[in-house]
C-alpha cells in the first residue's frame, strides 16, 4: 500500500481511492475499507467527496411513520461481514434499544431510525469524508501515453476549488428526481423528494388542498402524510392505473435482490435482461406496500360512510395542464377512459414521479472519450463495476448505482451495497494491491 505520490510524474499526492458522493453505497465502501487493514495496521489513503453539508439520505421523505421496505439485515455490512460492529444490530445495542427492537418482531424499522443508523455509521468513518464538495470535473492524468490517475476537481459552497489525484475513483452519484417533461419545480410545485422541507417552509396556510401525481410508494406515503397533516383539506391522488398495485415482497421474487442474481443478470443476453426486469419490476417500481394500500382504502371507505370525500382518488387519470395562479395551482386532469377533463384547484402539487440515474458521461468529463457506451448512452461495465475503457486507461474507474442495465434491479437499492463494496475492493486489490489483507 502506498500513500505517497510516487507513481505519477506530478508533485501531487496520489490517493489510493477517491469516492465521488457519500450516500449509502460509498458509505458502505468506506466501512469496508476501514475494516480492512494491512498486516502492519496501515490503511489505504482514501477520500470521499460529498456535495451535501452533512450526511443525509432522502431527508425530505423521512415521514414520521414510514418504515423501511427492505429488511434491516440488508444493512451496510451484514451480508459482507455479519460480525461487523457497523451493523444495524450494533447500532441498536449502542442506543440501548436492542431488546425493545427484538420485542417489536419486525424486519422493517422506521425509515427515520434507519437514517439515524446511517448517520451513526457516517460519523464513525468521518475522517475519510469531506462534505460540502461538489465534484465538477474529472481530468485524466497522463504518464507517457497512458492514463495512470485522475484529477478529481471539486468546488465548495464558497466557490473554492480543490484538486485531488487518485489511482482509483468510485463514482456513486445517486439518483435524481424525475419530473414529467415540461414540469418545473416552483414554490407550489414540488417533487416528493423535497416534501418535508417544502412543508416546513410553507409561505402561507394552505386552504385548497393538495394533488399528488403518481402511484408508487412515494406517492402513497405523500398522500397518507398530507391527508393526516391537514385534516380539513382535500388530497387528490392522480394516477393512470386503475388502483395502487402492491409491491411483491414474496420470498422467491425477493431472490432477485440476492448477490447470485447479479451474476445471473450480468451474464444474460440483453433481450432476457429486459424480460427479467419486466417480470420483477413490481418488486420495486410503481408499487406500494400492501399495508399502506389497505390503510388508504380504509380511509376512503370511512369517508364515504361519513359522506365526506377528502381523500379523492383520480384513477385512470393524467395531468394535461398545470397553471399557477396567484392563489394556487389549477391542475387540469383528464380521465383516460372517458376523455373528460376536470380542473383541480389546489395549493400545491406534489410530483411523486420517481427517480432517474444521472448521465454518467457528464460526470466523466474528459474521461468519457476513453469509456464505452451503448446506443442509449449507458456505460459498459465489467462484472466488478469497473467501467469498460480503451486500453490507454490504467487507473480504476468504478460506478455504484446507475448500473441497472448491466447488474440488475438491486443496483439502485440498499440490498446489495455491502456485497458490492467487497467486490469493488477485491477488484482494486487484485489490480493494484490496495491493502494487504482482506476481511
Ligand atoms: P416509482 O416507484 O418509480 O413510481 C413513480 C410513479 O410515478 C409511478 O406511479 C409512475 O407511473 C408515475 N410516473 C412516472 N412518470 C410519470 C409522468 N410523466 N406522469 C405521471 N406519472 C408518472 O417511484 P417512487 O414511488 O419514488 O419509489 C422509488 C423507490 O423509492 C422505490 O424503490 C421505493 O420502494 C422507494 N421508496 C421507499 C420508501 C420507504 O422505504 N418507505 C418510501 C418511498 C419510496 P407508472 O405506474 O405509470 O409507471
Tab-separated table of C-alpha atoms and ligand atoms in Angstrom:
chain	number	residue	atom	x	y	z
A	1	UNK	CA	0.000	0.000	0.000
A	2	UNK	CA	1.352	3.409	-0.939
A	3	UNK	CA	0.288	6.732	0.483
A	4	UNK	CA	2.899	8.974	-1.102
A	5	UNK	CA	2.828	10.414	-4.626
A	6	UNK	CA	5.452	8.426	-6.445
A	7	UNK	CA	3.839	6.731	-9.423
A	8	UNK	CA	2.738	9.907	-11.188
A	9	UNK	CA	5.037	12.477	-12.690
A	10	UNK	CA	3.389	15.442	-10.903
A	11	UNK	CA	4.123	16.533	-7.364
A	12	UNK	CA	0.518	15.844	-6.342
A	13	UNK	CA	-0.281	13.497	-3.504
A	14	UNK	CA	-1.985	10.494	-5.120
A	15	UNK	CA	-4.812	8.888	-3.159
A	16	UNK	CA	-5.361	5.155	-3.450
A	17	UNK	CA	-9.054	5.903	-3.896
A	18	UNK	CA	-11.309	8.935	-4.184
A	19	UNK	CA	-15.063	8.359	-3.842
A	20	UNK	CA	-17.431	10.792	-5.522
A	21	UNK	CA	-20.644	11.024	-3.499
A	22	UNK	CA	-21.220	9.753	0.022
A	23	UNK	CA	-24.619	8.096	0.190
A	24	UNK	CA	-25.189	4.535	1.437
A	25	UNK	CA	-23.122	2.924	-1.377
A	26	UNK	CA	-19.899	4.797	-0.771
A	27	UNK	CA	-20.540	4.801	2.991
A	28	UNK	CA	-20.650	1.010	2.844
A	29	UNK	CA	-17.401	1.086	0.854
A	30	UNK	CA	-15.794	3.405	3.426
A	31	UNK	CA	-16.706	0.985	6.215
A	32	UNK	CA	-15.365	-1.998	4.254
A	33	UNK	CA	-12.138	-0.051	3.780
A	34	UNK	CA	-11.975	0.833	7.462
A	35	UNK	CA	-12.390	-2.837	8.313
A	36	UNK	CA	-9.544	-3.867	6.022
A	37	UNK	CA	-6.130	-3.107	7.391
A	38	UNK	CA	-2.732	-4.166	6.179
A	39	UNK	CA	-0.804	-6.579	8.341
A	40	UNK	CA	1.184	-3.596	9.647
A	41	UNK	CA	-2.035	-1.901	10.716
A	42	UNK	CA	-1.633	0.575	7.878
A	43	UNK	CA	-4.648	1.911	5.993
A	44	UNK	CA	-5.061	2.931	2.361
A	45	UNK	CA	-5.172	6.634	1.503
A	46	UNK	CA	-8.835	7.287	0.809
A	47	UNK	CA	-11.023	10.351	0.480
A	48	UNK	CA	-14.752	10.707	-0.187
A	49	UNK	CA	-16.206	13.954	-1.526
A	50	UNK	CA	-19.869	14.760	-0.872
A	51	UNK	CA	-21.944	17.675	-2.121
A	52	UNK	CA	-24.241	17.858	0.929
A	53	UNK	CA	-23.033	19.678	4.050
A	54	UNK	CA	-23.575	16.582	6.191
A	55	UNK	CA	-24.776	13.021	5.703
A	56	UNK	CA	-28.391	12.780	4.559
A	57	UNK	CA	-30.413	10.063	2.794
A	58	UNK	CA	-33.626	11.395	1.245
A	59	UNK	CA	-34.227	13.643	4.290
A	60	UNK	CA	-37.277	15.244	2.631
A	61	UNK	CA	-39.085	11.873	2.732
A	62	UNK	CA	-38.346	10.908	6.335
A	63	UNK	CA	-42.054	10.852	7.135
A	64	UNK	CA	-42.850	10.129	10.765
A	65	UNK	CA	-44.389	6.650	10.407
A	66	UNK	CA	-42.690	5.475	7.212
A	67	UNK	CA	-40.903	2.155	7.554
A	68	UNK	CA	-38.118	0.600	5.531
A	69	UNK	CA	-39.203	-1.517	2.572
A	70	UNK	CA	-36.216	-3.827	2.979
A	71	UNK	CA	-35.002	-5.999	5.853
A	72	UNK	CA	-32.637	-4.362	8.343
A	73	UNK	CA	-30.380	-7.412	7.806
A	74	UNK	CA	-29.506	-5.849	4.455
A	75	UNK	CA	-27.759	-3.020	6.241
A	76	UNK	CA	-24.406	-1.552	5.199
A	77	UNK	CA	-22.314	-4.512	6.364
A	78	UNK	CA	-24.121	-7.689	7.465
A	79	UNK	CA	-24.208	-9.603	4.147
A	80	UNK	CA	-20.450	-8.933	3.795
A	81	UNK	CA	-19.427	-9.342	7.410
A	82	UNK	CA	-22.118	-10.473	9.881
A	83	UNK	CA	-19.654	-9.871	12.733
A	84	UNK	CA	-19.131	-6.193	11.858
A	85	UNK	CA	-19.754	-3.674	14.626
A	86	UNK	CA	-21.207	-1.321	11.973
A	87	UNK	CA	-24.381	-3.407	11.752
A	88	UNK	CA	-27.877	-2.129	12.464
A	89	UNK	CA	-27.994	-4.502	15.444
A	90	UNK	CA	-24.757	-2.973	16.816
A	91	UNK	CA	-26.329	0.447	16.411
A	92	UNK	CA	-29.415	-0.651	18.356
A	93	UNK	CA	-27.192	-2.138	21.037
A	94	UNK	CA	-25.267	1.137	21.410
A	95	UNK	CA	-28.566	3.047	21.600
A	96	UNK	CA	-29.812	0.732	24.360
A	97	UNK	CA	-32.800	-0.301	22.224
A	98	UNK	CA	-31.872	-3.846	21.187
A	99	UNK	CA	-34.409	-5.614	23.410
A	100	UNK	CA	-37.158	-3.147	22.553
A	101	UNK	CA	-36.499	-3.767	18.878
A	102	UNK	CA	-36.500	-7.556	19.322
A	103	UNK	CA	-39.857	-7.356	21.089
A	104	UNK	CA	-41.148	-5.352	18.153
A	105	UNK	CA	-40.769	-8.516	15.970
A	106	UNK	CA	-40.172	-6.666	12.739
A	107	UNK	CA	-37.589	-6.747	9.973
A	108	UNK	CA	-38.622	-3.269	8.853
A	109	UNK	CA	-37.501	-0.446	11.163
A	110	UNK	CA	-38.750	3.098	10.855
A	111	UNK	CA	-37.076	4.902	7.992
A	112	UNK	CA	-36.101	7.678	10.426
A	113	UNK	CA	-34.421	5.130	12.697
A	114	UNK	CA	-32.526	3.584	9.792
A	115	UNK	CA	-31.430	7.097	8.832
A	116	UNK	CA	-30.078	7.562	12.365
A	117	UNK	CA	-28.154	4.312	11.864
A	118	UNK	CA	-26.656	5.609	8.588
A	119	UNK	CA	-25.643	8.886	10.269
A	120	UNK	CA	-24.076	6.923	13.158
A	121	UNK	CA	-22.007	4.910	10.640
A	122	UNK	CA	-21.060	8.024	8.642
A	123	UNK	CA	-19.803	9.778	11.770
A	124	UNK	CA	-17.598	6.808	12.657
A	125	UNK	CA	-15.767	6.978	9.309
A	126	UNK	CA	-15.983	10.774	9.148
A	127	UNK	CA	-12.218	11.265	8.845
A	128	UNK	CA	-12.423	9.788	5.323
A	129	UNK	CA	-15.047	12.305	4.140
A	130	UNK	CA	-15.065	15.937	3.044
A	131	UNK	CA	-18.601	17.389	2.926
A	132	UNK	CA	-19.800	20.457	1.030
A	133	UNK	CA	-17.739	19.465	-2.009
A	134	UNK	CA	-19.394	19.361	-5.408
A	135	UNK	CA	-17.297	17.381	-7.863
A	136	UNK	CA	-17.349	19.408	-11.066
A	137	UNK	CA	-14.838	17.648	-13.278
A	138	UNK	CA	-12.726	14.539	-13.696
A	139	UNK	CA	-9.494	15.067	-15.626
A	140	UNK	CA	-7.316	12.262	-16.962
A	141	UNK	CA	-3.687	12.402	-15.769
A	142	UNK	CA	-1.262	11.005	-18.323
A	143	UNK	CA	2.136	9.457	-17.874
A	144	UNK	CA	3.585	8.976	-21.337
A	145	UNK	CA	0.609	7.852	-23.409
A	146	UNK	CA	-1.190	6.172	-20.514
A	147	UNK	CA	-3.852	7.446	-18.114
A	148	UNK	CA	-2.440	6.460	-14.750
A	149	UNK	CA	-4.636	8.526	-12.441
A	150	UNK	CA	-7.479	11.033	-12.328
A	151	UNK	CA	-7.670	14.593	-11.052
A	152	UNK	CA	-10.970	14.988	-9.238
A	153	UNK	CA	-11.902	18.665	-9.267
A	154	UNK	CA	-14.318	19.791	-6.536
A	155	UNK	CA	-15.819	23.136	-5.556
A	156	UNK	CA	-17.055	24.118	-2.106
A	157	UNK	CA	-20.008	26.389	-1.347
A	158	UNK	CA	-17.738	29.452	-1.302
A	159	UNK	CA	-16.579	28.591	-4.834
A	160	UNK	CA	-13.092	27.466	-3.743
A	161	UNK	CA	-11.723	24.743	-5.983
A	162	UNK	CA	-9.572	21.778	-4.949
A	163	UNK	CA	-7.989	19.015	-6.984
A	164	UNK	CA	-7.491	15.506	-5.580
A	165	UNK	CA	-5.486	12.992	-7.566
A	166	UNK	CA	-6.443	9.303	-7.370
A	167	UNK	CA	-5.427	5.941	-8.784
A	168	UNK	CA	-8.983	4.700	-8.357
A	169	UNK	CA	-12.219	6.659	-8.497
A	170	UNK	CA	-15.531	5.221	-7.312
A	171	UNK	CA	-18.482	7.216	-8.595
A	172	UNK	CA	-21.674	6.868	-6.547
A	173	UNK	CA	-23.757	9.807	-7.741
A	174	UNK	CA	-27.154	8.504	-6.572
A	175	UNK	CA	-30.370	9.120	-8.450
A	176	UNK	CA	-32.018	12.390	-9.465
A	177	UNK	CA	-35.718	13.252	-9.008
A	178	UNK	CA	-37.647	12.720	-12.250
A	179	UNK	CA	-40.326	15.198	-13.358
A	180	UNK	CA	-42.577	14.846	-16.399
A	181	UNK	CA	-41.397	16.752	-19.443
A	182	UNK	CA	-42.213	20.456	-19.212
A	183	UNK	CA	-42.810	20.396	-15.432
A	184	UNK	CA	-40.521	22.544	-13.303
A	185	UNK	CA	-40.365	22.819	-9.547
A	186	UNK	CA	-41.572	26.060	-8.000
A	187	UNK	CA	-42.890	27.362	-4.676
A	188	UNK	CA	-46.141	25.492	-5.429
A	189	UNK	CA	-44.929	22.530	-7.475
A	190	UNK	CA	-42.630	20.065	-5.741
A	191	UNK	CA	-41.032	16.700	-6.300
A	192	UNK	CA	-41.816	14.276	-3.449
A	193	UNK	CA	-38.073	14.193	-2.679
A	194	UNK	CA	-38.472	17.646	-1.057
A	195	UNK	CA	-41.846	17.109	0.607
A	196	UNK	CA	-40.934	17.689	4.264
A	197	UNK	CA	-38.651	20.636	3.509
A	198	UNK	CA	-41.305	22.379	1.404
A	199	UNK	CA	-43.987	21.741	4.036
A	200	UNK	CA	-41.695	23.189	6.702
A	201	UNK	CA	-41.272	26.362	4.608
A	202	UNK	CA	-44.894	26.933	3.565
A	203	UNK	CA	-45.284	30.655	2.827
A	204	UNK	CA	-48.942	30.634	3.905
A	205	UNK	CA	-51.513	28.277	5.399
A	206	UNK	CA	-52.929	26.015	2.634
A	207	UNK	CA	-56.665	26.417	2.095
A	208	UNK	CA	-57.474	24.457	-1.088
A	209	UNK	CA	-55.606	21.214	-0.606
A	210	UNK	CA	-53.014	19.168	-2.445
A	211	UNK	CA	-52.671	16.991	-5.535
A	212	UNK	CA	-50.198	14.115	-5.611
A	213	UNK	CA	-49.215	12.684	-9.008
A	214	UNK	CA	-48.011	9.060	-9.179
A	215	UNK	CA	-48.879	5.638	-7.768
A	216	UNK	CA	-45.600	4.411	-6.303
A	217	UNK	CA	-44.521	4.154	-2.655
A	218	UNK	CA	-43.538	7.842	-2.505
A	219	UNK	CA	-46.920	8.932	-3.866
A	220	UNK	CA	-48.894	6.747	-1.452
A	221	UNK	CA	-46.786	7.933	1.506
A	222	UNK	CA	-47.199	11.567	0.436
A	223	UNK	CA	-50.998	11.153	0.136
A	224	UNK	CA	-51.103	9.473	3.550
A	225	UNK	CA	-48.956	12.175	5.161
A	226	UNK	CA	-50.820	15.148	3.667
A	227	UNK	CA	-54.213	13.638	4.490
A	228	UNK	CA	-53.217	13.205	8.143
A	229	UNK	CA	-51.355	16.524	8.464
A	230	UNK	CA	-54.102	18.750	7.010
A	231	UNK	CA	-57.283	17.246	8.466
A	232	UNK	CA	-59.653	19.725	6.830
A	233	UNK	CA	-58.186	19.831	3.306
A	234	UNK	CA	-58.783	17.633	0.270
A	235	UNK	CA	-55.959	15.496	-1.055
A	236	UNK	CA	-56.226	14.417	-4.690
A	237	UNK	CA	-54.348	11.283	-5.765
A	238	UNK	CA	-53.812	11.383	-9.546
A	239	UNK	CA	-52.538	8.352	-11.457
A	240	UNK	CA	-53.029	6.336	-14.657
A	241	UNK	CA	-53.536	2.920	-13.087
A	242	UNK	CA	-56.891	1.593	-12.028
A	243	UNK	CA	-55.653	1.186	-8.464
A	244	UNK	CA	-52.459	1.230	-6.409
A	245	UNK	CA	-50.545	-2.016	-7.073
A	246	UNK	CA	-48.899	-3.978	-4.232
A	247	UNK	CA	-45.151	-4.469	-4.060
A	248	UNK	CA	-44.139	-8.102	-4.470
A	249	UNK	CA	-42.207	-8.904	-1.303
A	250	UNK	CA	-42.675	-12.677	-1.522
A	251	UNK	CA	-39.602	-14.854	-0.942
A	252	UNK	CA	-38.998	-16.338	-4.402
A	253	UNK	CA	-39.350	-12.956	-6.080
A	254	UNK	CA	-37.174	-11.372	-3.395
A	255	UNK	CA	-34.275	-13.533	-4.528
A	256	UNK	CA	-33.912	-11.135	-7.463
A	257	UNK	CA	-32.074	-8.879	-4.959
A	258	UNK	CA	-29.563	-11.570	-3.907
A	259	UNK	CA	-25.891	-11.340	-4.941
A	260	UNK	CA	-26.295	-14.524	-7.051
A	261	UNK	CA	-28.998	-12.775	-9.075
A	262	UNK	CA	-26.444	-10.116	-10.032
A	263	UNK	CA	-24.264	-12.826	-11.606
A	264	UNK	CA	-27.227	-14.319	-13.476
A	265	UNK	CA	-28.396	-10.927	-14.703
A	266	UNK	CA	-24.936	-9.755	-15.695
A	267	UNK	CA	-24.321	-12.911	-17.763
A	268	UNK	CA	-27.710	-12.842	-19.532
A	269	UNK	CA	-28.215	-11.589	-23.081
A	270	UNK	CA	-29.765	-8.099	-23.254
A	271	UNK	CA	-33.108	-9.400	-24.503
A	272	UNK	CA	-33.502	-11.682	-21.480
A	273	UNK	CA	-32.262	-8.936	-19.133
A	274	UNK	CA	-35.158	-6.776	-20.340
A	275	UNK	CA	-37.569	-9.669	-19.893
A	276	UNK	CA	-36.367	-10.335	-16.325
A	277	UNK	CA	-36.697	-6.663	-15.470
A	278	UNK	CA	-40.277	-6.761	-16.790
A	279	UNK	CA	-41.142	-9.842	-14.697
A	280	UNK	CA	-39.856	-8.327	-11.466
A	281	UNK	CA	-40.441	-4.596	-11.865
A	282	UNK	CA	-43.240	-4.945	-9.342
A	283	UNK	CA	-40.767	-5.774	-6.583
A	284	UNK	CA	-39.734	-2.120	-6.658
A	285	UNK	CA	-41.250	0.258	-9.221
A	286	UNK	CA	-44.709	1.855	-9.255
A	287	UNK	CA	-45.827	-0.310	-6.342
A	288	UNK	CA	-46.941	0.292	-2.770
A	289	UNK	CA	-46.617	-1.617	0.477
A	290	UNK	CA	-49.887	-3.630	0.844
A	291	UNK	CA	-50.495	-2.389	4.421
A	292	UNK	CA	-50.427	1.210	3.205
A	293	UNK	CA	-52.819	0.400	0.345
A	294	UNK	CA	-55.211	-1.138	2.883
A	295	UNK	CA	-54.897	1.907	5.159
A	296	UNK	CA	-55.648	4.371	2.334
A	297	UNK	CA	-58.643	2.281	1.237
A	298	UNK	CA	-59.894	2.152	4.821
A	299	UNK	CA	-59.824	5.929	4.967
A	300	UNK	CA	-61.564	6.399	1.610
A	301	UNK	CA	-64.288	3.993	2.699
A	302	UNK	CA	-64.724	5.599	6.143
A	303	UNK	CA	-65.090	8.997	4.478
A	304	UNK	CA	-67.689	7.563	2.149
A	305	UNK	CA	-69.642	6.267	5.148
A	306	UNK	CA	-69.493	9.743	6.683
A	307	UNK	CA	-70.486	11.378	3.387
A	308	UNK	CA	-67.135	13.141	3.120
A	309	UNK	CA	-64.711	12.956	0.181
A	310	UNK	CA	-61.493	14.463	1.382
A	311	UNK	CA	-59.188	11.734	0.044
A	312	UNK	CA	-60.068	11.793	-3.650
A	313	UNK	CA	-58.709	9.080	-5.898
A	314	UNK	CA	-58.468	10.125	-9.572
A	315	UNK	CA	-57.540	6.790	-11.139
A	316	UNK	CA	-57.107	6.245	-14.916
A	317	UNK	CA	-56.225	9.927	-14.951
A	318	UNK	CA	-53.412	12.037	-16.304
A	319	UNK	CA	-52.388	15.640	-15.935
A	320	UNK	CA	-52.904	17.648	-19.118
A	321	UNK	CA	-52.236	21.208	-17.890
A	322	UNK	CA	-50.813	22.996	-14.891
A	323	UNK	CA	-51.453	26.704	-14.348
A	324	UNK	CA	-50.015	28.548	-11.405
A	325	UNK	CA	-52.311	31.350	-10.331
A	326	UNK	CA	-51.957	33.992	-7.602
A	327	UNK	CA	-53.811	31.818	-5.134
A	328	UNK	CA	-52.598	28.357	-6.044
A	329	UNK	CA	-52.442	25.874	-8.890
A	330	UNK	CA	-55.147	24.874	-11.351
A	331	UNK	CA	-54.328	21.320	-12.335
A	332	UNK	CA	-56.306	20.071	-15.327
A	333	UNK	CA	-56.629	16.307	-15.289
A	334	UNK	CA	-58.164	14.031	-17.903
A	335	UNK	CA	-59.988	10.772	-17.342
A	336	UNK	CA	-58.195	8.436	-19.769
A	337	UNK	CA	-61.271	6.287	-20.204
A	338	UNK	CA	-63.838	8.990	-20.991
A	339	UNK	CA	-61.619	11.920	-22.022
A	340	UNK	CA	-63.479	14.130	-19.527
A	341	UNK	CA	-61.355	16.959	-18.158
A	342	UNK	CA	-61.590	18.403	-14.632
A	343	UNK	CA	-59.732	21.291	-13.027
A	344	UNK	CA	-58.415	20.617	-9.531
A	345	UNK	CA	-57.843	23.901	-7.694
A	346	UNK	CA	-55.145	23.195	-5.102
A	347	UNK	CA	-52.441	24.984	-3.149
A	348	UNK	CA	-49.636	22.625	-4.112
A	349	UNK	CA	-48.881	19.770	-6.491
A	350	UNK	CA	-46.513	17.004	-5.419
A	351	UNK	CA	-44.951	15.021	-8.259
A	352	UNK	CA	-44.068	11.614	-6.826
A	353	UNK	CA	-42.865	10.534	-10.250
A	354	UNK	CA	-39.769	8.617	-9.228
A	355	UNK	CA	-36.072	8.920	-9.920
A	356	UNK	CA	-33.622	8.513	-12.781
A	357	UNK	CA	-29.915	7.770	-12.997
A	358	UNK	CA	-27.520	10.611	-13.730
A	359	UNK	CA	-25.874	10.802	-17.141
A	360	UNK	CA	-22.509	9.243	-16.363
A	361	UNK	CA	-20.907	10.865	-19.418
A	362	UNK	CA	-21.358	14.326	-17.941
A	363	UNK	CA	-19.697	13.155	-14.722
A	364	UNK	CA	-16.728	11.647	-16.517
A	365	UNK	CA	-15.726	14.780	-18.420
A	366	UNK	CA	-12.569	14.161	-20.457
A	367	UNK	CA	-12.511	10.523	-19.375
A	368	UNK	CA	-15.763	9.794	-21.234
A	369	UNK	CA	-13.852	9.645	-24.534
A	370	UNK	CA	-11.965	6.639	-23.153
A	371	UNK	CA	-15.080	4.769	-21.924
A	372	UNK	CA	-17.520	2.568	-23.817
A	373	UNK	CA	-21.255	3.405	-24.006
A	374	UNK	CA	-24.201	1.582	-25.556
A	375	UNK	CA	-26.641	3.038	-28.079
A	376	UNK	CA	-28.727	4.502	-25.236
A	377	UNK	CA	-25.728	6.326	-23.764
A	378	UNK	CA	-25.381	3.875	-20.871
A	379	UNK	CA	-21.872	2.918	-19.794
A	380	UNK	CA	-20.486	-0.580	-20.347
A	381	UNK	CA	-19.250	-2.186	-17.122
A	382	UNK	CA	-17.235	-5.198	-16.096
A	383	UNK	CA	-18.793	-7.530	-13.504
A	384	UNK	CA	-16.628	-5.846	-10.824
A	385	UNK	CA	-18.388	-2.479	-11.514
A	386	UNK	CA	-15.333	-1.112	-13.362
A	387	UNK	CA	-16.157	0.968	-16.416
A	388	UNK	CA	-15.067	-0.605	-19.686
A	389	UNK	CA	-12.378	1.652	-21.138
A	390	UNK	CA	-9.932	1.688	-24.003
A	391	UNK	CA	-6.519	0.182	-23.315
A	392	UNK	CA	-4.804	3.503	-22.511
A	393	UNK	CA	-6.535	3.596	-19.098
A	394	UNK	CA	-4.545	2.067	-16.235
A	395	UNK	CA	-6.384	3.705	-13.335
A	396	UNK	CA	-9.612	2.242	-11.936
A	397	UNK	CA	-12.953	3.885	-12.697
A	398	UNK	CA	-15.823	2.263	-10.785
A	399	UNK	CA	-19.532	3.019	-10.719
A	400	UNK	CA	-22.101	2.334	-7.987
A	401	UNK	CA	-25.796	2.788	-8.829
A	402	UNK	CA	-26.616	3.729	-12.450
A	403	UNK	CA	-25.859	0.056	-13.281
A	404	UNK	CA	-29.345	-1.398	-13.508
A	405	UNK	CA	-28.866	-2.106	-17.233
A	406	UNK	CA	-25.844	-4.322	-16.554
A	407	UNK	CA	-26.178	-5.578	-12.949
A	408	UNK	CA	-29.943	-5.669	-12.447
A	409	UNK	CA	-32.664	-4.287	-10.250
A	410	UNK	CA	-30.703	-4.271	-6.967
A	411	UNK	CA	-28.292	-1.678	-8.400
A	412	UNK	CA	-30.278	1.292	-7.139
A	413	UNK	CA	-31.274	-0.258	-3.812
A	414	UNK	CA	-29.692	-0.956	-0.445
A	415	UNK	CA	-29.981	-4.760	-0.879
A	416	UNK	CA	-26.553	-5.277	-2.304
A	417	UNK	CA	-24.411	-2.391	-1.069
A	418	UNK	CA	-22.416	-4.483	1.414
A	419	UNK	CA	-21.575	-7.255	-1.050
A	420	UNK	CA	-20.847	-4.763	-3.828
A	421	UNK	CA	-18.415	-2.853	-1.599
A	422	UNK	CA	-16.443	-6.065	-1.043
A	423	UNK	CA	-16.457	-6.843	-4.765
A	424	UNK	CA	-15.116	-3.410	-5.661
A	425	UNK	CA	-12.390	-3.568	-3.020
A	426	UNK	CA	-11.419	-7.082	-4.120
A	427	UNK	CA	-11.118	-5.799	-7.674
A	428	UNK	CA	-8.988	-2.799	-6.710
A	429	UNK	CA	-6.881	-5.017	-4.523
A	430	UNK	CA	-6.319	-7.555	-7.304
A	431	UNK	CA	-5.352	-4.801	-9.757
A	432	UNK	CA	-3.254	-2.516	-7.581
A	433	UNK	CA	-2.702	-4.116	-4.183
A	434	UNK	CA	-4.730	-1.546	-2.242
A	435	UNK	CA	-4.478	-3.442	1.021
A	436	UNK	CA	-2.539	-6.493	2.073
A	437	UNK	CA	-5.226	-8.353	3.992
A	438	UNK	CA	-8.858	-8.815	3.103
A	439	UNK	CA	-11.639	-9.219	5.648
B	1	LIG	P1	-41.594	4.877	-8.616
B	1	LIG	O1	-41.802	3.579	-7.923
B	1	LIG	O2	-40.722	4.914	-9.811
B	1	LIG	O3	-43.054	5.421	-9.006
B	1	LIG	C1	-43.210	6.558	-9.822
B	1	LIG	C2	-44.681	6.795	-10.083
B	1	LIG	O4	-44.799	7.980	-10.867
B	1	LIG	C3	-45.367	5.676	-10.882
B	1	LIG	O5	-46.682	5.529	-10.445
B	1	LIG	C4	-45.345	6.206	-12.316
B	1	LIG	O6	-46.409	5.797	-13.110
B	1	LIG	C5	-45.523	7.686	-12.063
B	1	LIG	N1	-44.983	8.500	-13.153
B	1	LIG	C6	-43.739	8.469	-13.669
B	1	LIG	N2	-43.619	9.378	-14.653
B	1	LIG	C7	-44.818	9.988	-14.739
B	1	LIG	C8	-45.339	11.014	-15.558
B	1	LIG	N3	-44.594	11.607	-16.502
B	1	LIG	N4	-46.629	11.393	-15.384
B	1	LIG	C9	-47.397	10.796	-14.437
B	1	LIG	N5	-46.969	9.829	-13.634
B	1	LIG	C10	-45.691	9.423	-13.781
B	1	LIG	O7	-41.009	5.988	-7.619
B	1	LIG	P2	-41.133	6.112	-6.005
B	1	LIG	O8	-42.513	5.894	-5.568
B	1	LIG	O9	-40.459	7.406	-5.678
B	1	LIG	O10	-40.252	4.910	-5.462
B	1	LIG	C11	-38.863	4.845	-5.831
B	1	LIG	C12	-38.111	3.924	-4.866
B	1	LIG	O11	-38.077	4.516	-3.583
B	1	LIG	C13	-38.745	2.548	-4.692
B	1	LIG	O12	-37.698	1.624	-4.514
B	1	LIG	C14	-39.488	2.684	-3.407
B	1	LIG	O13	-39.669	1.455	-2.709
B	1	LIG	C15	-38.536	3.590	-2.635
B	1	LIG	N6	-39.248	4.288	-1.558
B	1	LIG	C16	-39.121	3.748	-0.314
B	1	LIG	C17	-39.795	4.327	0.729
B	1	LIG	C18	-39.643	3.702	2.096
B	1	LIG	O14	-38.657	2.999	2.302
B	1	LIG	N7	-40.558	3.915	2.998
B	1	LIG	C19	-40.592	5.458	0.534
B	1	LIG	C20	-40.691	5.978	-0.767
B	1	LIG	C21	-40.000	5.374	-1.819
B	1	LIG	P3	-46.476	4.331	-13.819
B	1	LIG	O15	-47.086	3.458	-12.783
B	1	LIG	O16	-47.379	4.559	-14.987
B	1	LIG	O17	-45.073	3.969	-14.179
